[in-house]
XYZ file of C-alpha atoms in Angstrom:
552
model
C 56.830 108.594 124.511
C 59.989 109.085 122.355
C 62.375 109.865 124.596
C 64.629 111.436 122.215
C 62.294 114.234 121.019
C 63.888 117.834 121.420
C 62.386 119.613 124.394
C 64.033 122.880 123.177
C 61.579 122.849 120.295
C 58.411 123.398 121.870
C 59.207 125.508 124.825
C 58.901 128.557 122.581
C 59.292 131.517 123.963
C 62.058 130.351 126.642
C 63.989 128.385 124.368
C 63.744 130.790 121.802
C 65.054 133.488 124.499
C 67.485 131.091 125.068
C 68.977 130.505 121.707
C 69.015 134.372 121.105
C 71.119 134.934 124.091
C 73.595 132.330 122.993
C 73.536 133.385 119.540
C 74.171 136.818 120.887
C 77.588 135.736 122.220
C 78.645 135.139 118.301
C 78.384 138.604 117.537
C 79.549 140.229 120.836
C 82.659 141.267 119.416
C 81.401 143.993 117.350
C 81.296 146.398 120.373
C 82.499 146.520 123.827
C 81.097 144.002 126.251
C 82.170 146.537 128.981
C 78.694 147.196 130.227
C 77.302 143.858 130.057
C 77.323 141.891 133.244
C 75.304 139.731 135.285
C 73.405 141.272 138.240
C 74.137 137.690 139.839
C 76.846 135.258 139.689
C 74.301 132.226 141.065
C 71.141 131.116 139.200
C 68.053 131.760 141.428
C 66.341 128.637 139.558
C 68.538 126.392 141.261
C 65.743 125.956 143.733
C 63.506 124.016 141.699
C 66.178 121.621 140.462
C 66.922 118.175 142.227
C 70.485 117.905 143.498
C 70.430 114.797 141.463
C 70.317 116.619 138.367
C 72.603 115.704 135.990
C 73.233 119.035 134.378
C 72.041 122.612 134.495
C 72.939 125.829 132.351
C 71.773 129.035 133.081
C 71.710 132.430 131.427
C 72.016 135.560 133.765
C 71.323 138.406 131.902
C 68.032 139.531 129.752
C 68.828 138.480 126.505
C 67.634 141.896 124.743
C 70.755 143.300 126.774
C 72.588 141.351 124.119
C 70.711 142.396 121.444
C 72.626 145.762 120.923
C 75.623 143.233 119.963
C 74.226 142.072 117.246
C 75.396 142.110 113.614
C 73.801 142.811 110.467
C 70.152 141.846 112.205
C 71.120 138.241 112.806
C 69.482 138.119 115.957
C 66.193 139.729 114.912
C 66.074 137.234 112.281
C 66.351 134.467 114.282
C 63.715 135.489 116.565
C 61.255 135.972 113.455
C 62.122 132.307 112.080
C 62.061 130.611 115.304
C 58.608 132.228 116.419
C 57.245 131.972 113.105
C 55.158 128.735 113.355
C 53.938 129.580 117.127
C 51.843 132.621 116.813
C 53.848 133.964 119.402
C 55.203 137.240 119.147
C 58.398 138.093 121.029
C 58.151 141.976 121.521
C 54.317 141.839 122.717
C 53.995 138.396 124.419
C 57.628 137.807 125.853
C 59.695 140.940 125.928
C 57.702 142.861 128.758
C 58.004 140.124 131.436
C 61.251 138.164 130.573
C 63.543 139.010 133.476
C 67.245 138.266 134.284
C 67.365 134.730 133.995
C 67.077 131.559 131.762
C 67.568 128.241 133.474
C 67.394 124.917 131.522
C 67.905 121.724 133.450
C 67.799 118.171 133.006
C 66.019 117.374 136.240
C 66.176 113.166 135.838
C 67.136 110.720 134.031
C 63.904 108.914 133.822
C 60.652 110.683 134.658
C 58.830 107.674 135.874
C 61.638 105.482 136.917
C 60.558 102.663 134.979
C 63.379 100.791 133.020
C 60.685 98.551 131.219
C 59.392 101.520 128.920
C 63.050 103.202 128.389
C 64.437 105.944 129.403
C 62.517 109.575 129.381
C 64.520 112.110 130.417
C 63.028 115.049 132.237
C 63.427 118.711 131.134
C 62.562 122.020 133.066
C 62.950 125.473 131.929
C 62.607 128.426 133.807
C 62.388 131.699 133.154
C 62.315 134.748 135.503
C 59.854 137.141 135.161
C 59.305 140.730 136.325
C 55.584 141.207 135.756
C 54.495 137.885 137.293
C 50.248 138.744 135.669
C 52.071 139.529 132.283
C 53.988 136.086 132.574
C 50.559 134.103 133.522
C 48.768 136.030 130.634
C 51.407 134.519 128.359
C 51.049 131.186 129.910
C 47.382 131.394 129.217
C 47.802 132.404 125.532
C 50.503 129.770 125.005
C 48.279 126.540 125.980
C 45.040 128.324 124.086
C 46.961 128.557 120.891
C 48.126 125.051 121.209
C 44.349 124.137 122.195
C 43.150 125.670 118.891
C 45.853 123.620 116.994
C 44.333 120.626 118.374
C 45.651 120.073 121.712
C 43.621 118.665 124.653
C 44.124 120.774 127.792
C 44.592 119.730 131.301
C 44.452 122.118 134.556
C 45.039 121.040 137.733
C 46.160 122.802 141.112
C 49.436 121.371 142.756
C 50.244 122.622 146.289
C 48.517 126.146 145.729
C 50.109 126.495 142.270
C 48.194 126.093 138.744
C 49.664 123.649 136.265
C 48.472 123.701 132.698
C 49.250 120.603 130.149
C 48.261 119.383 126.926
C 48.269 115.923 125.431
C 51.088 114.696 123.283
C 50.406 114.930 119.747
C 52.334 113.287 116.834
C 53.606 116.748 115.525
C 54.158 118.179 119.105
C 55.414 117.083 122.157
C 53.619 117.202 125.905
C 54.237 120.631 127.218
C 53.289 121.509 131.017
C 53.193 125.151 132.369
C 53.170 127.364 135.476
C 53.626 130.644 136.931
C 55.346 129.923 140.299
C 55.170 132.521 143.159
C 56.153 136.346 141.884
C 59.523 134.939 140.363
C 59.639 132.575 137.512
C 57.866 130.999 134.527
C 58.426 127.285 134.826
C 57.748 124.596 131.522
C 58.533 121.174 131.480
C 58.024 118.032 129.030
C 55.538 116.428 131.737
C 53.393 117.500 134.755
C 55.618 115.003 137.032
C 58.449 117.496 136.201
C 56.541 120.537 137.601
C 55.303 118.611 140.620
C 58.874 117.617 141.600
C 60.392 121.208 141.097
C 57.708 122.573 143.616
C 58.674 119.713 145.931
C 62.023 120.862 145.487
C 60.961 124.187 146.438
C 58.830 123.346 149.801
C 61.447 120.771 150.753
C 64.881 122.725 150.470
C 66.909 119.492 151.461
C 65.778 118.143 147.722
C 66.953 120.805 145.921
C 70.393 121.650 144.266
C 71.525 124.614 146.460
C 71.237 122.169 149.277
C 74.158 120.014 147.794
C 77.386 120.806 149.336
C 79.103 119.866 146.093
C 77.083 122.627 144.596
C 77.691 125.244 147.461
C 81.241 124.681 147.029
C 81.304 124.897 143.310
C 79.010 128.221 143.397
C 81.885 129.897 145.783
C 84.390 129.485 142.826
C 82.105 131.525 140.483
C 83.600 134.753 139.382
C 81.624 137.953 139.639
C 80.016 139.386 136.557
C 79.774 136.192 134.716
C 76.486 136.310 131.848
C 76.347 132.292 132.004
C 76.800 129.423 134.246
C 76.484 125.532 133.851
C 76.644 122.837 136.583
C 77.364 118.997 135.842
C 77.021 116.367 138.204
C 79.837 114.110 136.330
C 78.704 110.640 137.823
C 75.100 110.994 136.917
C 76.345 112.801 133.408
C 77.989 109.563 132.884
C 75.595 106.989 133.792
C 73.081 109.180 131.398
C 75.506 108.108 128.632
C 75.507 104.394 129.489
C 79.107 104.727 130.521
C 80.865 103.004 133.346
C 83.956 105.051 134.148
C 87.070 102.660 135.268
C 88.686 105.802 137.166
C 86.526 108.619 138.250
C 88.412 111.466 140.290
C 85.981 114.365 139.872
C 82.455 114.603 141.269
C 81.228 117.841 139.738
C 82.107 120.767 137.290
C 80.859 124.394 137.268
C 81.455 126.510 134.390
C 81.096 130.463 133.697
C 81.158 132.562 130.660
C 82.240 136.115 130.617
C 82.952 138.568 127.878
C 86.227 139.933 127.386
C 87.166 142.873 125.112
C 89.168 140.439 122.831
C 86.841 137.411 123.335
C 84.903 134.644 125.680
C 86.462 133.316 128.767
C 84.817 130.075 130.255
C 86.290 129.510 133.477
C 85.858 126.033 134.951
C 86.204 124.011 138.223
C 86.588 120.630 138.806
C 85.530 119.189 142.447
C 86.473 116.206 143.971
C 85.583 114.882 147.939
C 88.886 113.343 147.797
C 92.300 114.723 148.209
C 94.469 115.203 144.841
C 97.851 115.811 144.325
C 99.089 119.280 145.059
C 99.221 121.140 141.642
C 102.754 122.097 140.508
C 103.944 125.500 141.108
C 102.416 127.867 139.194
C 104.848 129.767 136.635
C 104.471 133.605 137.008
C 105.253 134.256 133.025
C 105.222 132.412 129.873
C 108.157 129.755 129.505
C 111.385 130.597 127.609
C 111.034 127.494 125.523
C 108.032 129.480 123.702
C 110.953 131.557 121.958
C 111.990 128.801 119.935
C 108.223 128.117 118.794
C 107.909 129.879 115.444
C 104.755 132.042 115.229
C 103.824 129.933 111.995
C 102.586 126.909 115.036
C 99.090 125.899 115.172
C 99.358 124.565 118.272
C 101.641 125.034 121.377
C 101.842 123.183 124.425
C 104.075 124.618 127.118
C 104.661 124.678 131.299
C 107.103 122.854 133.361
C 107.899 119.221 134.478
C 106.274 116.592 132.318
C 107.959 113.709 134.491
C 104.781 112.674 136.460
C 102.259 113.354 133.577
C 100.722 110.094 133.457
C 99.916 110.095 136.934
C 98.594 113.978 137.415
C 95.166 115.149 138.224
C 94.854 116.717 134.696
C 95.782 113.407 133.130
C 92.986 111.725 135.094
C 90.797 114.569 134.384
C 91.302 113.939 130.855
C 90.691 110.292 130.755
C 87.308 110.939 132.810
C 86.202 113.489 130.351
C 87.222 112.234 127.034
C 85.561 108.584 128.205
C 82.904 110.615 129.296
C 82.154 112.146 126.187
C 83.355 109.863 123.721
C 83.289 106.561 125.593
C 87.443 105.949 124.975
C 90.071 108.701 125.886
C 93.001 106.873 123.890
C 90.903 107.104 120.591
C 90.879 110.986 121.148
C 94.448 111.046 122.086
C 95.643 109.146 119.590
C 93.680 111.463 117.029
C 94.621 114.960 118.106
C 98.405 113.953 119.015
C 98.772 111.672 115.875
C 102.067 113.065 114.829
C 103.733 112.192 118.211
C 101.889 108.369 118.024
C 103.518 108.100 114.743
C 106.915 108.699 116.323
C 106.147 106.252 119.111
C 105.262 103.816 116.327
C 108.423 104.482 114.159
C 110.865 104.546 116.967
C 109.240 101.983 119.237
C 109.464 104.309 122.104
C 107.012 105.244 124.848
C 106.689 108.934 125.246
C 106.023 109.060 128.994
C 108.753 106.563 129.797
C 111.437 107.739 127.481
C 110.821 111.128 127.134
C 108.409 112.833 129.384
C 110.129 111.278 132.473
C 113.389 113.242 132.347
C 111.625 116.800 131.304
C 111.710 118.196 134.878
C 112.238 122.023 133.630
C 110.197 124.337 131.056
C 109.227 122.507 128.065
C 106.761 123.216 125.023
C 105.645 121.219 122.357
C 104.297 122.793 118.872
C 102.878 121.357 115.567
C 103.458 123.052 112.270
C 100.474 122.319 110.204
C 101.183 122.317 106.229
C 98.338 122.880 103.677
C 100.136 120.351 101.509
C 100.538 117.812 104.388
C 98.114 115.491 106.169
C 100.820 115.102 108.987
C 102.492 118.581 110.589
C 105.963 118.908 111.711
C 106.706 118.841 114.910
C 108.986 120.823 117.547
C 109.863 119.843 120.936
C 111.805 122.151 123.273
C 112.787 121.526 127.009
C 115.040 123.154 129.400
C 118.622 121.569 129.789
C 119.363 119.901 133.180
C 121.532 116.370 133.685
C 118.350 114.574 133.145
C 117.687 116.037 130.121
C 121.454 115.163 129.019
C 120.938 111.521 130.196
C 117.551 111.439 128.215
C 119.496 112.551 124.899
C 121.689 109.886 125.094
C 119.005 107.396 126.024
C 117.494 108.823 122.537
C 120.503 108.324 120.533
C 120.939 104.612 121.765
C 117.074 104.249 120.627
C 117.695 105.514 117.266
C 120.935 103.352 116.746
C 119.191 100.187 117.770
C 116.271 101.158 115.162
C 119.087 101.065 112.507
C 119.242 105.162 112.592
C 122.708 107.103 112.049
C 123.482 110.008 113.963
C 125.490 112.313 111.784
C 126.478 115.874 112.640
C 125.164 118.953 110.248
C 125.698 122.440 110.361
C 122.970 125.068 109.871
C 123.384 128.556 109.479
C 126.463 128.315 111.794
C 124.717 126.065 114.097
C 125.811 122.447 114.816
C 122.814 120.158 114.563
C 122.730 116.040 115.536
C 120.692 114.390 112.942
C 119.023 110.817 113.010
C 119.332 109.649 109.671
C 118.131 106.393 107.447
C 120.038 105.250 104.352
C 117.518 103.852 101.876
C 117.718 102.703 97.995
C 115.580 103.591 95.371
C 115.585 102.053 91.912
C 116.266 104.392 88.486
C 114.709 103.826 85.360
C 117.698 102.336 82.823
C 118.644 100.437 79.846
C 117.382 96.812 80.381
C 120.492 95.589 78.713
C 122.501 97.364 81.452
C 120.428 95.943 84.119
C 119.055 97.414 87.317
C 120.395 100.638 88.557
C 119.954 102.325 92.133
C 120.335 105.431 94.088
C 121.386 106.075 97.477
C 118.846 108.647 99.377
C 119.345 109.721 103.378
C 116.196 110.478 104.779
C 116.088 112.575 108.260
C 113.836 111.115 111.044
C 114.536 113.723 113.391
C 117.097 116.285 114.663
C 118.189 118.344 117.618
C 120.657 120.878 118.769
C 121.223 123.413 121.653
C 120.249 126.896 121.845
C 121.092 129.203 125.002
C 119.567 126.826 128.087
C 117.249 124.733 125.814
C 117.750 121.407 123.991
C 115.184 121.622 120.800
C 114.105 118.750 118.610
C 112.426 118.761 115.528
C 110.802 116.488 113.152
C 112.595 117.503 109.749
C 115.214 120.044 108.685
C 112.729 122.726 107.051
C 111.270 123.007 110.656
C 114.793 123.477 112.497
C 116.124 125.981 109.858
C 112.858 128.112 110.475
C 113.483 127.909 113.987
C 117.237 129.280 113.079
C 116.557 131.843 110.685
C 113.425 133.550 111.722
C 114.449 134.156 115.408
C 112.747 137.214 115.691
C 109.587 136.013 114.720
C 108.750 133.330 117.661
C 105.252 132.568 119.174
C 106.033 134.078 122.157
C 106.238 137.687 120.470
C 103.210 137.343 118.443
C 100.575 139.755 119.242
C 97.733 137.293 118.579
C 99.599 134.691 121.179
C 100.037 137.742 123.895
C 96.355 138.942 123.144
C 95.095 135.162 123.985
C 97.121 134.928 127.140
C 96.030 138.211 128.470
C 93.221 136.989 129.816
C 94.380 134.221 132.104
C 95.809 134.772 135.483
C 99.431 135.624 135.107
C 99.999 132.579 138.089
C 99.405 129.551 136.040
C 100.881 126.279 135.092
C 101.137 126.445 131.724
C 99.279 126.829 128.373
C 97.875 125.172 125.489
C 97.462 127.551 122.550
C 95.413 126.435 119.392
C 95.507 128.902 116.401
C 92.185 127.877 114.807
C 92.526 129.666 111.583
C 96.091 127.408 110.883
C 94.669 124.301 112.615
C 91.232 124.088 111.213
C 91.927 121.369 108.183
C 94.141 119.313 110.525
C 91.644 119.362 113.151
C 88.762 118.301 110.724
C 90.603 115.566 109.563
C 91.471 114.417 112.916
C 87.808 114.650 114.219
C 85.250 114.418 111.824
C 82.671 115.257 114.145
C 84.052 119.059 114.771
C 82.502 119.689 110.990
C 78.949 119.222 112.458
C 79.741 121.281 115.140
C 81.131 124.236 112.760
C 77.921 123.550 111.085
C 75.907 124.366 114.108
C 77.608 127.032 115.234
C 78.996 128.746 111.949
C 78.939 132.301 113.025
C 81.209 131.850 115.916
C 83.646 129.101 114.368
C 83.719 131.614 111.258
C 85.239 134.352 113.822
C 87.453 131.978 116.093
C 91.048 133.331 115.744
C 92.391 130.963 118.407
C 91.404 129.311 121.934
C 93.705 129.149 124.883
C 93.850 126.426 127.873
C 95.223 127.032 130.911
C 94.926 125.335 134.740
C 95.648 127.980 137.420
C 94.142 126.229 140.692
C 95.939 125.411 143.786
C 93.523 123.777 145.824
C 93.976 119.977 146.579
C 90.774 119.357 146.644
C 89.509 121.261 143.083
C 91.179 121.520 139.593
C 90.659 124.940 138.275
C 91.238 126.355 134.858
C 90.028 128.400 132.107
C 89.487 128.513 128.122
C 89.736 131.844 126.318
C 87.943 131.924 122.990
C 89.797 134.964 120.729
C 87.416 136.089 117.950
C 88.692 138.019 115.073
C 87.751 141.791 114.628
C 88.214 142.187 118.142
């Protein structure tokens, strides 16, 4: 069997309900989500899932509760189109019995554990039922329709549970189903997966709920989350065929909750070893943001960059990007290309030559320009003795690279500029010989405002800072709304204005365009996203991502 076949495509009612639920999130901003909270924060179907499972994702509310959030009947259209070929009517055959949980899990990396015939992951879909008899009727109906289309059915009883499966046809994948007890309807891509699920219930030490990692992770879940996902990171890396050189975190749990302004995804990474104590949390946005213009497309703020390379956040970034992309450095170089260009042009190492002396507040920002492929940049740092020494060091590096340090005055503000003299040939009369002009190119500037030193890439940017002091990012209503969902005590923010940075990000990360096609309603209405960490535990890293949507 082709291991790349999509299980979701043939899980009919359950998968459709899951898709409807996910799509529902895209339209939630049209109405208040105050009443949309889950009755439980933990998925009950975890008892069917092995503690060695790579990943499990659960919706913890009935998808019909999201129906009230739909816009222009898009969800109804989605139901109709997806069910059209199955012969199943959602309202008649599924809605009467579907309960408040839908869980999808990758149960194993290889069902038969035989590497000789390729890797065939096992998939399990668990649908909570509130009417067991109705759900049994649905399972019978589903398989009878498959039999009518040419499938050969097999029925067997396994440990008191009736299992139904059909053979794999060229146009359909193998499907197995069962109603277990009074609580769940199970579907899988192989009867072996269903048998393993039943074994996991009857031998509790095998299932996910018996895993210490999972038990610890679920304690981090907030109340009222509508969806939750649990990842076994070492197994996920193995699934991707990766051998990580450094793996600090063992598992991750993610919770998704609705907010009047958008979606809040909270996540906790857990480790069995002691990690560095997180930096002291900030009680308010850093003052350095007052010098970042509201036109910024990306802003990163916090305190103390001196130990950034060895921080647990940096190690997590390396592990996560390597797991997803196979290489962490390539992703970093794409997203932070302007800073990478500065390193190359000046021959400097950012962690050693700049970050090492930033021990107070800081803010880094990019200002995208539609006409330019490379955005302008800003670096703001709280002044200290080490900062003074750092500036002197940068001046020395600039001089060694052939740049001159020249004083300028802009709007009555003294500014130091790193400049380079270049020559350019002019068109002239051939009889008079060649003619040249001398041009001055600014490679960077810095100035002092209040208790902060500000560095910029060009004259236009520093002029914008000096002449539009009342239009900073920190006073921007959209920014204020985006950080309102984040706990006040945190380690800083990464703020991305999607509407301003979309073109830049698409150029740097081409695969993003594919994601936008798949999630068009969501991306069309995304205004910004904000990332923050706010954990204080030395055995976990906790944070959140807030997606602010338009018209909210």
